[in-house]
mmCIF file of C-alpha atoms and ligand atoms in Angstrom:
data_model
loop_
_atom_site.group_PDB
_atom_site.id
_atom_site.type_symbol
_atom_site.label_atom_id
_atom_site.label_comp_id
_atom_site.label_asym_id
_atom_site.label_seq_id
_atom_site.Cartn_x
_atom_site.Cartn_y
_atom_site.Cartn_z
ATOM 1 C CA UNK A 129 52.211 -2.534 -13.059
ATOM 2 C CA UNK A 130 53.321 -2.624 -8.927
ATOM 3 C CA UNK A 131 53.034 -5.857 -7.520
ATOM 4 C CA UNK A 132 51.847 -5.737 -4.040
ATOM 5 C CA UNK A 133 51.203 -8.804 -1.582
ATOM 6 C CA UNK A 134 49.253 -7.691 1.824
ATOM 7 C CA UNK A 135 49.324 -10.181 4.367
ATOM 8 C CA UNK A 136 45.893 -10.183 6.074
ATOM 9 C CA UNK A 137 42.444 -9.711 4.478
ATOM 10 C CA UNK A 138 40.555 -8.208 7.045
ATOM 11 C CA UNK A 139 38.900 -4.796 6.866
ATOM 12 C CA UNK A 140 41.624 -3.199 6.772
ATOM 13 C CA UNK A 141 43.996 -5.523 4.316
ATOM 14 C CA UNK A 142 40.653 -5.773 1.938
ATOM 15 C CA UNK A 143 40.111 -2.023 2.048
ATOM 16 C CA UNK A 144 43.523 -1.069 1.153
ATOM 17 C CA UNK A 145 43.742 -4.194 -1.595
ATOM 18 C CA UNK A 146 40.675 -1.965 -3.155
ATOM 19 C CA UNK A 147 41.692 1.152 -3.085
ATOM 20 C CA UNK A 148 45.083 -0.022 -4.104
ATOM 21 C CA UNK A 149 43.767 -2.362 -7.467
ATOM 22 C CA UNK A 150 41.631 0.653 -8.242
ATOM 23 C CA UNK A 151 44.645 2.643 -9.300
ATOM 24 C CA UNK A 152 45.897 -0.419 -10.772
ATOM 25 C CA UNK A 153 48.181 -2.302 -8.581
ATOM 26 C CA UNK A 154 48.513 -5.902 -9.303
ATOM 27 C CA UNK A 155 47.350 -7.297 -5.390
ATOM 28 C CA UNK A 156 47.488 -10.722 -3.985
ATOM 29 C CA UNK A 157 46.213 -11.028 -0.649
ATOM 30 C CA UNK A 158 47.279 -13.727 2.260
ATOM 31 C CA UNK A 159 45.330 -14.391 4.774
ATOM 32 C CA UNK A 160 45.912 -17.345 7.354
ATOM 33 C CA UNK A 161 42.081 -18.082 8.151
ATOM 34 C CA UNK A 162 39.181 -17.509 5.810
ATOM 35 C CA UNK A 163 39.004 -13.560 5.018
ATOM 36 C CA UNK A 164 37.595 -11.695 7.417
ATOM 37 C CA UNK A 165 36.699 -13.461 10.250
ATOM 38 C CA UNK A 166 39.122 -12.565 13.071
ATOM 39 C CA UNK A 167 38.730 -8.748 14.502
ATOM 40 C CA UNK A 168 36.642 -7.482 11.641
ATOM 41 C CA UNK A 169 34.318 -10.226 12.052
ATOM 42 C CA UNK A 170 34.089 -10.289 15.907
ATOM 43 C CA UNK A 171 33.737 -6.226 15.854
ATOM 44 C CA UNK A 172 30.549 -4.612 16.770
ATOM 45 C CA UNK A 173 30.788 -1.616 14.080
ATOM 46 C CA UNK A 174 30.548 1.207 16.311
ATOM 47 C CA UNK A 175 31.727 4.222 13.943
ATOM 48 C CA UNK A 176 31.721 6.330 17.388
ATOM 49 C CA UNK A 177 34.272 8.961 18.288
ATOM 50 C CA UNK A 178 31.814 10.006 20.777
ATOM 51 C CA UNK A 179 32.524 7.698 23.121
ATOM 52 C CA UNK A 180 36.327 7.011 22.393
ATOM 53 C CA UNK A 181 37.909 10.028 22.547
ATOM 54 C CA UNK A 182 37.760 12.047 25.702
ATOM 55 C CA UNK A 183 40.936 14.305 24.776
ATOM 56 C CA UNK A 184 42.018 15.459 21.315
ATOM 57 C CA UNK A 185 45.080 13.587 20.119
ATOM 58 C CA UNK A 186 46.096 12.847 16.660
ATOM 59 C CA UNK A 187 43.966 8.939 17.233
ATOM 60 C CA UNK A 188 40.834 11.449 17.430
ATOM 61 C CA UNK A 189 41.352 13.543 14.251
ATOM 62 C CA UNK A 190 41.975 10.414 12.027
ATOM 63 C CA UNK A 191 38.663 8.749 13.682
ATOM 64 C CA UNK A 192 36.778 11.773 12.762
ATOM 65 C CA UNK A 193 38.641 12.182 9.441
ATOM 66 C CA UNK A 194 37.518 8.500 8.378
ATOM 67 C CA UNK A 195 33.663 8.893 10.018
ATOM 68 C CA UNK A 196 33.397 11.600 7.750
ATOM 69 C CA UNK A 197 34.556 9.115 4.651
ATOM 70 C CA UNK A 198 32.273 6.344 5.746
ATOM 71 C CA UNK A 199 28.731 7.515 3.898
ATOM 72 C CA UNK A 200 30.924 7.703 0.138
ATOM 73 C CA UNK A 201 33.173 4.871 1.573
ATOM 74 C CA UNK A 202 29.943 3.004 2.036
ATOM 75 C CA UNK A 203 27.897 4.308 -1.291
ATOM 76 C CA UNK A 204 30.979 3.238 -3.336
ATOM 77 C CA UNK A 205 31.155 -0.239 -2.145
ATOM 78 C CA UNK A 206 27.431 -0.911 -2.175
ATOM 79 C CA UNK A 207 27.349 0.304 -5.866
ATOM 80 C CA UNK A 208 30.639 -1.745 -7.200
ATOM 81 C CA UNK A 209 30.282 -5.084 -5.387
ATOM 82 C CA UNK A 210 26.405 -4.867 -5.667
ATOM 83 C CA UNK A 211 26.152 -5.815 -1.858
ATOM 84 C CA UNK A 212 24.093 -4.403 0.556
ATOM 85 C CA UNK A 213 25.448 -2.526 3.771
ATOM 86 C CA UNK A 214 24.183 -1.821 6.800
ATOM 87 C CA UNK A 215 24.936 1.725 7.589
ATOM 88 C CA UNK A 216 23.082 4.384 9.670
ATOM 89 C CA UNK A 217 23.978 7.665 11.145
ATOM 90 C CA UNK A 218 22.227 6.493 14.364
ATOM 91 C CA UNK A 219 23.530 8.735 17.225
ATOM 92 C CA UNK A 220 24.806 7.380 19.914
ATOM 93 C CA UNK A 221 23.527 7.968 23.916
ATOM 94 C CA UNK A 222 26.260 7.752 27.010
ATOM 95 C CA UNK A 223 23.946 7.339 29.998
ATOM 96 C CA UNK A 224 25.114 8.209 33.414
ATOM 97 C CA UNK A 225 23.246 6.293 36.128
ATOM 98 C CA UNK A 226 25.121 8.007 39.465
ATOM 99 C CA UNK A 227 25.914 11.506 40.131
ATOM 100 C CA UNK A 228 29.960 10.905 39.567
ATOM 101 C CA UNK A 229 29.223 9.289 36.585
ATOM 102 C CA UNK A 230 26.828 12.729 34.698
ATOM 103 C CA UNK A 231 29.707 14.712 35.831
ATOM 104 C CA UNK A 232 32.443 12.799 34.136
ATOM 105 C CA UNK A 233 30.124 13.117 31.155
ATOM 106 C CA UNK A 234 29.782 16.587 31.174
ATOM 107 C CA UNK A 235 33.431 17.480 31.565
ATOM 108 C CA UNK A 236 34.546 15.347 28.904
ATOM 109 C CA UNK A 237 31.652 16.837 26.438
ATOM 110 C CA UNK A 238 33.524 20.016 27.071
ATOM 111 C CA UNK A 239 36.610 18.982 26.575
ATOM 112 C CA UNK A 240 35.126 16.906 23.420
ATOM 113 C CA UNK A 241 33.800 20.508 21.947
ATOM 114 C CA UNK A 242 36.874 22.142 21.451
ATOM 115 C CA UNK A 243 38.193 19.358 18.969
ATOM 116 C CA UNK A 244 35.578 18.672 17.131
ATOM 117 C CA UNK A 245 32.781 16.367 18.619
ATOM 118 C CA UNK A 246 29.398 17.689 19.173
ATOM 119 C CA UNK A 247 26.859 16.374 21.894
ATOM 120 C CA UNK A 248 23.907 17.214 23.796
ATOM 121 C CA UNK A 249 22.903 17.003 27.368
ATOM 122 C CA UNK A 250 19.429 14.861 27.091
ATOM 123 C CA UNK A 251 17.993 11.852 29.231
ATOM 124 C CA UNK A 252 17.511 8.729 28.836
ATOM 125 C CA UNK A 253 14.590 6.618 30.852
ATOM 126 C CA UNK A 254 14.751 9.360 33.343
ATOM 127 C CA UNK A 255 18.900 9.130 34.005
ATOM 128 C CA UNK A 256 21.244 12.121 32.560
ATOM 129 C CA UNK A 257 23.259 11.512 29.601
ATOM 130 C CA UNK A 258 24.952 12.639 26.334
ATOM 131 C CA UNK A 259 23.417 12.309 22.825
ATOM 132 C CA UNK A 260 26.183 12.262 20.128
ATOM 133 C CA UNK A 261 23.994 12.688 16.841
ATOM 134 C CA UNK A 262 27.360 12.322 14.813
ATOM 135 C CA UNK A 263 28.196 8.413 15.461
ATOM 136 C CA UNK A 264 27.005 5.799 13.327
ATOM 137 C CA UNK A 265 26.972 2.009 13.201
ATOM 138 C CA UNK A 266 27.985 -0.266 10.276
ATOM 139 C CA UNK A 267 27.534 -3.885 9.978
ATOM 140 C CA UNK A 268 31.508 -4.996 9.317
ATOM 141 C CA UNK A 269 30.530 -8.441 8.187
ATOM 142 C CA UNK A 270 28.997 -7.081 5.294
ATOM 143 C CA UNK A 271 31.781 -4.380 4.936
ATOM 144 C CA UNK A 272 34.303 -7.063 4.208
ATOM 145 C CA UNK A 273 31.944 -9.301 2.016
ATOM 146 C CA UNK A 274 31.240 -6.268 0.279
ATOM 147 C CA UNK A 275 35.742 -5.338 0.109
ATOM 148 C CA UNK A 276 36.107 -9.122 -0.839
ATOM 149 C CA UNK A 277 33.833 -9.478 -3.683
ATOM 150 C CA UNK A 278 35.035 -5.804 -4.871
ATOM 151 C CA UNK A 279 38.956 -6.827 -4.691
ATOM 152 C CA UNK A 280 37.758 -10.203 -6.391
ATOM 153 C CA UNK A 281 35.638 -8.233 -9.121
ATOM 154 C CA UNK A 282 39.100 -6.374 -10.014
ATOM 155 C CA UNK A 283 41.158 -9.702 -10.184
ATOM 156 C CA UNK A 284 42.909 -9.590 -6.618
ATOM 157 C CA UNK A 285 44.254 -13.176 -5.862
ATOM 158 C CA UNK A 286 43.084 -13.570 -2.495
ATOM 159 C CA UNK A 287 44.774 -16.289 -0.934
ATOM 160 C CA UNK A 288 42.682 -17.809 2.045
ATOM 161 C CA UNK A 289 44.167 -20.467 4.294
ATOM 162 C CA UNK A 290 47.123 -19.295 3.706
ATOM 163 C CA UNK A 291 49.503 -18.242 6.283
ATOM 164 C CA UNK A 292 52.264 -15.353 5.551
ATOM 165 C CA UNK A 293 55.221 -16.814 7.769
ATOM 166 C CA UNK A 294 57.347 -13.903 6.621
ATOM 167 C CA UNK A 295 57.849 -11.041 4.348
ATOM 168 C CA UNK A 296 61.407 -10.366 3.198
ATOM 169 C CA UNK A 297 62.641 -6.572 2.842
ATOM 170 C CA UNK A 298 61.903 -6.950 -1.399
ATOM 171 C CA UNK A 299 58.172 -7.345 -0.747
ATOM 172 C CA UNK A 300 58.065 -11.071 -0.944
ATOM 173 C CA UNK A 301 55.874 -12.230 0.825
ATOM 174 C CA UNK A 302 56.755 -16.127 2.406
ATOM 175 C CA UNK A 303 54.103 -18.818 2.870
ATOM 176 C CA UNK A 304 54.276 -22.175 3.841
ATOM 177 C CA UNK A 305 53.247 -23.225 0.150
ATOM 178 C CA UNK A 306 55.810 -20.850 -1.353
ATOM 179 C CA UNK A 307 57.552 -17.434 -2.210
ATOM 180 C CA UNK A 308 54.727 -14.659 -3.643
ATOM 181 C CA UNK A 309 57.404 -12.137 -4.830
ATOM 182 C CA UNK A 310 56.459 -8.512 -5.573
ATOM 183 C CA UNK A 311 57.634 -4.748 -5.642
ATOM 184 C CA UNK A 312 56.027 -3.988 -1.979
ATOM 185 C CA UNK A 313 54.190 -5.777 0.563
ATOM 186 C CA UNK A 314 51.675 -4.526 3.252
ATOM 187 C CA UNK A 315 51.774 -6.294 6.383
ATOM 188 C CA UNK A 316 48.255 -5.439 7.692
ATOM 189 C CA UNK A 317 47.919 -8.903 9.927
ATOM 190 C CA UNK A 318 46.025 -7.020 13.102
ATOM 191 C CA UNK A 319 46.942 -9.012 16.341
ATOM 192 C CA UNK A 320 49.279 -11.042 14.090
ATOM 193 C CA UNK A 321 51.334 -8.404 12.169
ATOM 194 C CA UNK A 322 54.506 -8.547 14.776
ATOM 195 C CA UNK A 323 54.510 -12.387 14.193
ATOM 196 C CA UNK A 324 54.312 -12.400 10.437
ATOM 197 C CA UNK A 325 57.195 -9.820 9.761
ATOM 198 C CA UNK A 326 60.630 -9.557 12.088
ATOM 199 C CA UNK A 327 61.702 -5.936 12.963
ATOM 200 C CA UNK A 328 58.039 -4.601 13.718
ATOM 201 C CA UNK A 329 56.659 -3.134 16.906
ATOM 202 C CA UNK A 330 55.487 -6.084 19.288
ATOM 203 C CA UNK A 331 51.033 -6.497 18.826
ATOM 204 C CA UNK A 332 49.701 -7.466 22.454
ATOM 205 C CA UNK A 333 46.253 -9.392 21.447
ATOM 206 C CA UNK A 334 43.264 -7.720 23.943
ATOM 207 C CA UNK A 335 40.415 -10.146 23.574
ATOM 208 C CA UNK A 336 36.938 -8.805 23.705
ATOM 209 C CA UNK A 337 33.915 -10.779 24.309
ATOM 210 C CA UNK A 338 30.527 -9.743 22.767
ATOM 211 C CA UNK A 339 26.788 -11.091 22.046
ATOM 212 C CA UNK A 340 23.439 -11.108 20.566
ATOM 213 C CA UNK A 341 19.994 -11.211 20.470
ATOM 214 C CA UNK A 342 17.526 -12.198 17.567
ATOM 215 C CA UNK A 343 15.130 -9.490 18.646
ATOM 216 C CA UNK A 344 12.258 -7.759 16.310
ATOM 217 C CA UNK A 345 14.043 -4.288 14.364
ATOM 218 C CA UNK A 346 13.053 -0.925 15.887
ATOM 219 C CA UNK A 347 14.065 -2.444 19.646
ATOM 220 C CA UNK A 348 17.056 0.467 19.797
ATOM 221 C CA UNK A 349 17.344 3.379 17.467
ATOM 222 C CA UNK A 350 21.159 4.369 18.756
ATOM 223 C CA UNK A 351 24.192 3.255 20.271
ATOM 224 C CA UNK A 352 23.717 2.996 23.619
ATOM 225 C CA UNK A 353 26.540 2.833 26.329
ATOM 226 C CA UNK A 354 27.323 3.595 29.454
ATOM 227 C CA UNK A 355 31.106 2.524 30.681
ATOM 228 C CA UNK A 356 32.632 -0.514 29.171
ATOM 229 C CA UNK A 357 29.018 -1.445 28.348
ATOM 230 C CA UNK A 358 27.833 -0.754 24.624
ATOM 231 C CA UNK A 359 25.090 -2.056 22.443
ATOM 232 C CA UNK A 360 23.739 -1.153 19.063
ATOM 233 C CA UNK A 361 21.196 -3.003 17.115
ATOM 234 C CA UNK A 362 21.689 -4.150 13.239
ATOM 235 C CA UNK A 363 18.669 -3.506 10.209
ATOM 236 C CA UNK A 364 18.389 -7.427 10.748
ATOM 237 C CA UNK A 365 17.219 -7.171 14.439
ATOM 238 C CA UNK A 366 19.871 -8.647 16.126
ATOM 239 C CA UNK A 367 21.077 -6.383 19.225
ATOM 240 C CA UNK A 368 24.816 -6.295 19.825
ATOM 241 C CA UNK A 369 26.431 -6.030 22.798
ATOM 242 C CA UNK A 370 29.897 -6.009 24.522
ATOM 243 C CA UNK A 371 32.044 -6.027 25.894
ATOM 244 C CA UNK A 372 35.758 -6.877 27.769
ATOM 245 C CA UNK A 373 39.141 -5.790 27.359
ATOM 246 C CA UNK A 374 41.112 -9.029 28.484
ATOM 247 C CA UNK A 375 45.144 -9.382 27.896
ATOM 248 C CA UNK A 376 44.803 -13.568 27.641
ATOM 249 C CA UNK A 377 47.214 -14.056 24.621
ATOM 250 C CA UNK A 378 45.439 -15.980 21.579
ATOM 251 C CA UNK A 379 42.928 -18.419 24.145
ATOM 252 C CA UNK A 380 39.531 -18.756 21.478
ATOM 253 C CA UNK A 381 37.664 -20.473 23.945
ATOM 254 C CA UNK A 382 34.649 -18.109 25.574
ATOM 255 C CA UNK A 383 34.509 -17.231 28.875
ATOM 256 C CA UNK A 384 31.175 -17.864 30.425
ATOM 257 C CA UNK A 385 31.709 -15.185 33.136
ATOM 258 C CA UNK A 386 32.894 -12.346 30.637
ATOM 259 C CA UNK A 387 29.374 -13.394 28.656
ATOM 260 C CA UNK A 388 27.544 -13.752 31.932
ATOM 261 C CA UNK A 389 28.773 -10.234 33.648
ATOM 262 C CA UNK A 390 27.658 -8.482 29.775
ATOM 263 C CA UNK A 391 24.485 -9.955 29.725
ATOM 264 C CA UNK A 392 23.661 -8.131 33.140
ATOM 265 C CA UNK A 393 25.525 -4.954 32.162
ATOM 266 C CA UNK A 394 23.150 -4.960 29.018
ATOM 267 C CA UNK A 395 20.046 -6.059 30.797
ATOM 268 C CA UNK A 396 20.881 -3.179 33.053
ATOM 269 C CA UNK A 397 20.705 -0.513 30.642
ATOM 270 C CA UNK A 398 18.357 -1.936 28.384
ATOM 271 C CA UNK A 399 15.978 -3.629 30.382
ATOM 272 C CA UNK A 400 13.678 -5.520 27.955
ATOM 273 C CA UNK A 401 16.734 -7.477 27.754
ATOM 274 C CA UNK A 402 15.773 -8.864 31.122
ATOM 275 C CA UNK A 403 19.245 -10.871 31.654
ATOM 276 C CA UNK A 404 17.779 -13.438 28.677
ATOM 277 C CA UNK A 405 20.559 -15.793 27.762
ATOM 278 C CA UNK A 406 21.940 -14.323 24.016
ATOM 279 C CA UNK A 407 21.390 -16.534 20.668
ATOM 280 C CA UNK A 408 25.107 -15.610 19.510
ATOM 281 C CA UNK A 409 28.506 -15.547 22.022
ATOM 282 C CA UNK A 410 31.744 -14.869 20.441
ATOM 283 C CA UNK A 411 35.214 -12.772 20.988
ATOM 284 C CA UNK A 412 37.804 -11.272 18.739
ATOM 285 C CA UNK A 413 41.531 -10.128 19.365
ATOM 286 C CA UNK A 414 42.179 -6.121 18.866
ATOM 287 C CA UNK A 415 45.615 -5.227 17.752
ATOM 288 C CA UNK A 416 46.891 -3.220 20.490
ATOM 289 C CA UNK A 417 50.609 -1.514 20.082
ATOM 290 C CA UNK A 418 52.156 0.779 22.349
ATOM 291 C CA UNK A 419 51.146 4.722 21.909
ATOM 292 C CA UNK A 420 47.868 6.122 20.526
ATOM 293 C CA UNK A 421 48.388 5.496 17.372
ATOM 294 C CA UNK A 422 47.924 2.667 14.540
ATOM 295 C CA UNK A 423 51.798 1.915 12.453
ATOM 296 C CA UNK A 424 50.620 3.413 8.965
ATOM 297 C CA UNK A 425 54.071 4.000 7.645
ATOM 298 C CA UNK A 426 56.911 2.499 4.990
ATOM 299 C CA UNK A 427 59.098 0.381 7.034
ATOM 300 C CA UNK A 428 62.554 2.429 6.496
ATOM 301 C CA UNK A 429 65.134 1.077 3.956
ATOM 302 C CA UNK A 430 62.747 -1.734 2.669
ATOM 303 C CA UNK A 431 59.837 -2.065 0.239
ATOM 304 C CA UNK A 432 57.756 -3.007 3.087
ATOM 305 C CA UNK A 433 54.780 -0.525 4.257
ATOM 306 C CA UNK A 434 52.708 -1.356 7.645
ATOM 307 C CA UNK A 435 49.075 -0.881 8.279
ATOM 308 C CA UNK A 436 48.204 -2.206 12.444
ATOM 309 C CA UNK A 437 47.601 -1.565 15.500
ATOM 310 C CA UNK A 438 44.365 -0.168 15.043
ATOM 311 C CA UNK A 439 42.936 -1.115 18.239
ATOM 312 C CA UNK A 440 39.764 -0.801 19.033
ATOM 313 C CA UNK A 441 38.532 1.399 16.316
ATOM 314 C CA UNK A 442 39.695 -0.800 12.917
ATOM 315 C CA UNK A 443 36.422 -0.950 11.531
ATOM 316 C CA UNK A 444 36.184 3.082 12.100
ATOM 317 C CA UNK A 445 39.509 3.456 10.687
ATOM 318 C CA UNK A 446 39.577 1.362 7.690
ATOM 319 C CA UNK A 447 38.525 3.879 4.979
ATOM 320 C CA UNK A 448 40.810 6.389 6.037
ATOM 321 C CA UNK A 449 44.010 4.441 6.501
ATOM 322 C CA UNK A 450 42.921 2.703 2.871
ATOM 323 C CA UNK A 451 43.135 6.041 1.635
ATOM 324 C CA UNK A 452 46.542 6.720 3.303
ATOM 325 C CA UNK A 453 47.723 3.879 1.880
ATOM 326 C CA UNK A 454 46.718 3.862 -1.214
ATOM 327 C CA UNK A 455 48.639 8.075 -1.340
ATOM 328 C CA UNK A 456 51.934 5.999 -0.222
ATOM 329 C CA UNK A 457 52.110 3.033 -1.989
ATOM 330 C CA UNK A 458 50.008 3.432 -5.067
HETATM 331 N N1 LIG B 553 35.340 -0.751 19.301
HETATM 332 C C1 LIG B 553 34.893 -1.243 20.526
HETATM 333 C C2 LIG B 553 35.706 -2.310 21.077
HETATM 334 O O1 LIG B 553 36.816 -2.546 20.660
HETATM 335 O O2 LIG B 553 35.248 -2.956 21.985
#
């Protein structure tokens, strides 16, 4: 049986340890923090090429690729962890509120038809805008529970609190209580992953603040944006919204201004909102590496295989690089 240690259970560590113990690799699973709660956690769950992807590149196929896996992705994980998920093809509406603005939109809805992504002109409280009926939302907190108790269910060792300081070219994996060794490893550490193994392409941490409301379900069907603003709301009621791209290194601490300055760009589009101060404030650090692409490839000449730099779409991407992963290394 191939031993595998991944260092870093979040979405997209968890979802390749699954697909990876389903065709029966032996997985233990690092993670420095408790699973889950760094990107994954802070993420919105915007499954929405719509309003990524204004030009087709290879980024844009694999989002639409792994949108397209999300309902079985979904169905699958409900059904073997026994969890419920929060998952609804919900559209998603770009509003344009100046003239410069339903322009842009329009050009890049063109240019979005001939690779793939479908929208409609409509309106929204009397401005011009873009309906994408193809984007969903997904909760990704209860993605992960869902990946975590399905890994557990198989026997995964998942190793919380526990810090991979570095993974030798063998697969071992090196913690500060020990040495896990194996036949591969999987360094899938998001902001972290240049850190935790020497020789891989530098992450640059972009923080992103975000919020919520408590507010009564039904408030907002879709995914509503306009700019950097974007807000979805969950089954639960809570209303999502964010958010800021900010290259601060790994500072936790919130910025009141960043919250401040979404609150108004929410209130602004949604304006029940009415610039009320949120019941939840929190931030996250996307994996950001240089070109469009996420590093889902064997390291050459070692048993080591990588799985970052997803950005700002690793909740999107997650089933679809699992998949890839699992093809490689399984
Ligand atoms: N996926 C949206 C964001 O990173 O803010």
């Amino acid at each position: 049986m191939e031993r595998i240690n991944i260092a870093g259970a979040g979405i997209i560590g968890l979802a390749c340890a699954w697909r990876l113990v389903q065709r029966g690799a032996a997985i233990t699973i690092f993670d420095a923090r408790e699973a889950a709660r760094e990107a994954s956690w802070a993420g919105a769950g915007m499954l929405a090429p719509g309003g990524e992807f204004s030009e087709p590149s290879e980024l844009a196929r694999l989002a639409m690729a792994s949108l397209s896996l999300y309902p079985d992705f979904v169905s699958e994980l409900q059904e073997e962890s026994g969890l419920p998920i929060d998952f609804r093809r919900s559209g998603a509406v770009e509003v344009a509120f100046t003239e410069a603005e339903a322009e842009a939109l329009e050009r890049r809805a063109e240019s979005q038809d001939g690779f793939g992504i479908s929208s409609e002109s409509c309106t929204y409280n009397g401005h011009p805008a873009r309906c994408y009926p193809e984007d969903a939302v997904v909760d990704p907190r209860q993605v992960t529970r869902a990946l975590l108790a399905a890994c557990r269910g198989r026997g995964v060792d998942v190793r919380e609190h526990e810090p991979v300081i570095d993974v030798r070219q063998d697969g071992t994996a090196i913690t500060m209580r020990g040495e896990y060794g194996a036949d591969s490893a999987l360094v899938a550490g998001g902001a972290w992953s240049s850190e935790i193994c020497d020789g891989l392409p530098e992450v640059i941490p972009v923080r992103g603040h975000l919020v919520s409301w408590n507010l009564e379900p039904g408030v907002l069907g879709s995914i509503l944006r306009r700019g950097s603003t974007y807000m979805l709301q969950r089954g639960s009621g809570a209303l999502v919204a964010g958010t800021t791209k900010e290259r601060v290194g790994f500072v936790r601490s919130l910025d009141e201004n960043a919250v401040a300055d979404i609150v108004q760009r929410a209130s602004e589009l949604l304006p029940v909102l009415g610039g009320k101060a949120p019941d939840a404030r929190w931030n996250g650090f996307r994996p950001f590496i240089e070109g469009d692409l996420p590093l889902v490839a064997p390291v050459a000449n070692t048993r080591i295989w990588t799985a970052f730099g997803h950005y700002r779409n690793g909740i999107l991407l997650a089933p679809e690089t699992a998949t890839r992963i699992a093809a490689m290394l399984g």
